[in-house]
CSV table of C-alpha atoms in Angstrom, one decimal:
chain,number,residue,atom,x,y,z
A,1,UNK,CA,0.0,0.0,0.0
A,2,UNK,CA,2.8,2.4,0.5
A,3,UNK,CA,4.5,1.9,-3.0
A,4,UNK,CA,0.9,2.6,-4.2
A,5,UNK,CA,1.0,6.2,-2.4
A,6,UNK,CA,4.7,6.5,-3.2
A,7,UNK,CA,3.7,6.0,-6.6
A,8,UNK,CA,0.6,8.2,-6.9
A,9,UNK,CA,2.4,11.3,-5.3
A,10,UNK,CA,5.0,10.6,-7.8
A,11,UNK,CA,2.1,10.6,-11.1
A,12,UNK,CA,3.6,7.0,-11.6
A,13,UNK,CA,1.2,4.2,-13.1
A,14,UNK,CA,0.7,0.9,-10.9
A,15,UNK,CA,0.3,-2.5,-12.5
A,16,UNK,CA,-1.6,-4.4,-9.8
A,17,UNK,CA,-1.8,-8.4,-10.7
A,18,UNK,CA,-4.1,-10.7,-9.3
A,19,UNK,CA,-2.1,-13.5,-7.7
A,20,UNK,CA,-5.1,-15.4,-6.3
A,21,UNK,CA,-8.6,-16.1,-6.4
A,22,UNK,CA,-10.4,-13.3,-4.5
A,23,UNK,CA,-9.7,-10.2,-6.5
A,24,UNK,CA,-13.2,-9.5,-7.0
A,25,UNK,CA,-13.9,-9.5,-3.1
A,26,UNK,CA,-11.7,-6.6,-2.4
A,27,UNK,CA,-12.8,-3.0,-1.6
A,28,UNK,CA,-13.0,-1.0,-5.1
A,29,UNK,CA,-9.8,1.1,-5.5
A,30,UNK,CA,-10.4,3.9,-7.8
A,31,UNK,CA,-7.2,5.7,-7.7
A,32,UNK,CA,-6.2,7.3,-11.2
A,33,UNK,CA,-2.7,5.7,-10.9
A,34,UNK,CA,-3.7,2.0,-10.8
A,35,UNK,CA,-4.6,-0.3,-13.2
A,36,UNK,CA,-5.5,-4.0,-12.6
A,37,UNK,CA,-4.2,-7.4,-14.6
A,38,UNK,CA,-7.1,-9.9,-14.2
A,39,UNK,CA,-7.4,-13.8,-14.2
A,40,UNK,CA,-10.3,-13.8,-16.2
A,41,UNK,CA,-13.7,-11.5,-17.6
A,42,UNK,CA,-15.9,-13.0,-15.2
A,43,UNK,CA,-13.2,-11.4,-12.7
A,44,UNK,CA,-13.2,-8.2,-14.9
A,45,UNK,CA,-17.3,-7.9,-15.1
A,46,UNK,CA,-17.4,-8.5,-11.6
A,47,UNK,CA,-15.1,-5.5,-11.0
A,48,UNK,CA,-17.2,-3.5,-13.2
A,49,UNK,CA,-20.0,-4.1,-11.2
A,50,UNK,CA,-18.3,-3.3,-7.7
A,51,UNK,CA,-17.3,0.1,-9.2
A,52,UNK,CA,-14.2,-0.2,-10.7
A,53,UNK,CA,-13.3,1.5,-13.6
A,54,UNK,CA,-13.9,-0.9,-16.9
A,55,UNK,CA,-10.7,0.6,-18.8
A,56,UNK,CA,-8.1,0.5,-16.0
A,57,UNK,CA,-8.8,-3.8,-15.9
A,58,UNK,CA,-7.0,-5.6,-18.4
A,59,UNK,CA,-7.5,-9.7,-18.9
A,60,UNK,CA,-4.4,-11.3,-19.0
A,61,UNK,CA,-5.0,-15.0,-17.7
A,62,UNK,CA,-4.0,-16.2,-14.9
A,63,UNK,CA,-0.2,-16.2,-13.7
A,64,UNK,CA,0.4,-19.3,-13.4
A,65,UNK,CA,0.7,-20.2,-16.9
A,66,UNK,CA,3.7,-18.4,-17.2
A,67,UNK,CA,5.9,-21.1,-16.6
A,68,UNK,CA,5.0,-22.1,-20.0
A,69,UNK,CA,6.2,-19.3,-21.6
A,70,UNK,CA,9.3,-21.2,-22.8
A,71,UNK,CA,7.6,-23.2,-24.0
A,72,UNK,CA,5.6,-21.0,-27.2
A,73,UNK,CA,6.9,-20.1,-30.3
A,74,UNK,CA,6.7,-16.5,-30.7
A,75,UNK,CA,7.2,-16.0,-34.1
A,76,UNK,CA,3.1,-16.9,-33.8
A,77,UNK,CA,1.9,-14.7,-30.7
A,78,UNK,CA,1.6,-11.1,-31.2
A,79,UNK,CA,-0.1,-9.4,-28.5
A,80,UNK,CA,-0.8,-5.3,-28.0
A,81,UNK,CA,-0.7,-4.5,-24.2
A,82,UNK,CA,-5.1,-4.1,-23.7
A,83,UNK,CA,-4.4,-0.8,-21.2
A,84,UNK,CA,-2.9,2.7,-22.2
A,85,UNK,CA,-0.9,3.4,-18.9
A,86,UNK,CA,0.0,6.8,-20.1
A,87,UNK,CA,0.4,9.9,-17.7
């Protein structure tokens, strides 16, 4: 929570990623500065409904996967990043 503050007073952009199951339990957090990486769009809906802000969530799928990353072939994945973090 401090890096969070540290980072707003500093007009720096926040990638909060959900590392578990109960992201869409938590308190809405509508500071301007923080964006959240979700598991899933049921997770992101959810969100939406609770008050969050729809273009600050970004679906990414859930972390653990990237342990496969090694694993893809690259040369067919392209991806753009789904949030504009820009301050």
């Amino acid at each position: 929570k401090c890096l969070i503050a540290a980072a707003g007073n500093a007009n720096i952009p926040v990638l909060r990623i959900q590392h578990g199951p109960g992201e869409n339990i938590k308190p809405p957090n509508r500071q301007e500065h923080v964006y959240k990486l979700v598991f899933s769009e049921e997770v992101k809906k959810t969100l939406i409904t609770r008050g969050e802000i729809a273009d600050k969530i970004a679906v990414v799928g859930p972390v653990v996967f990237d342990e496969i990353q090694k694993f893809r072939d690259y040369k067919k994945v392209t991806m753009d990043f789904p949030l504009d973090i820009a301050m």
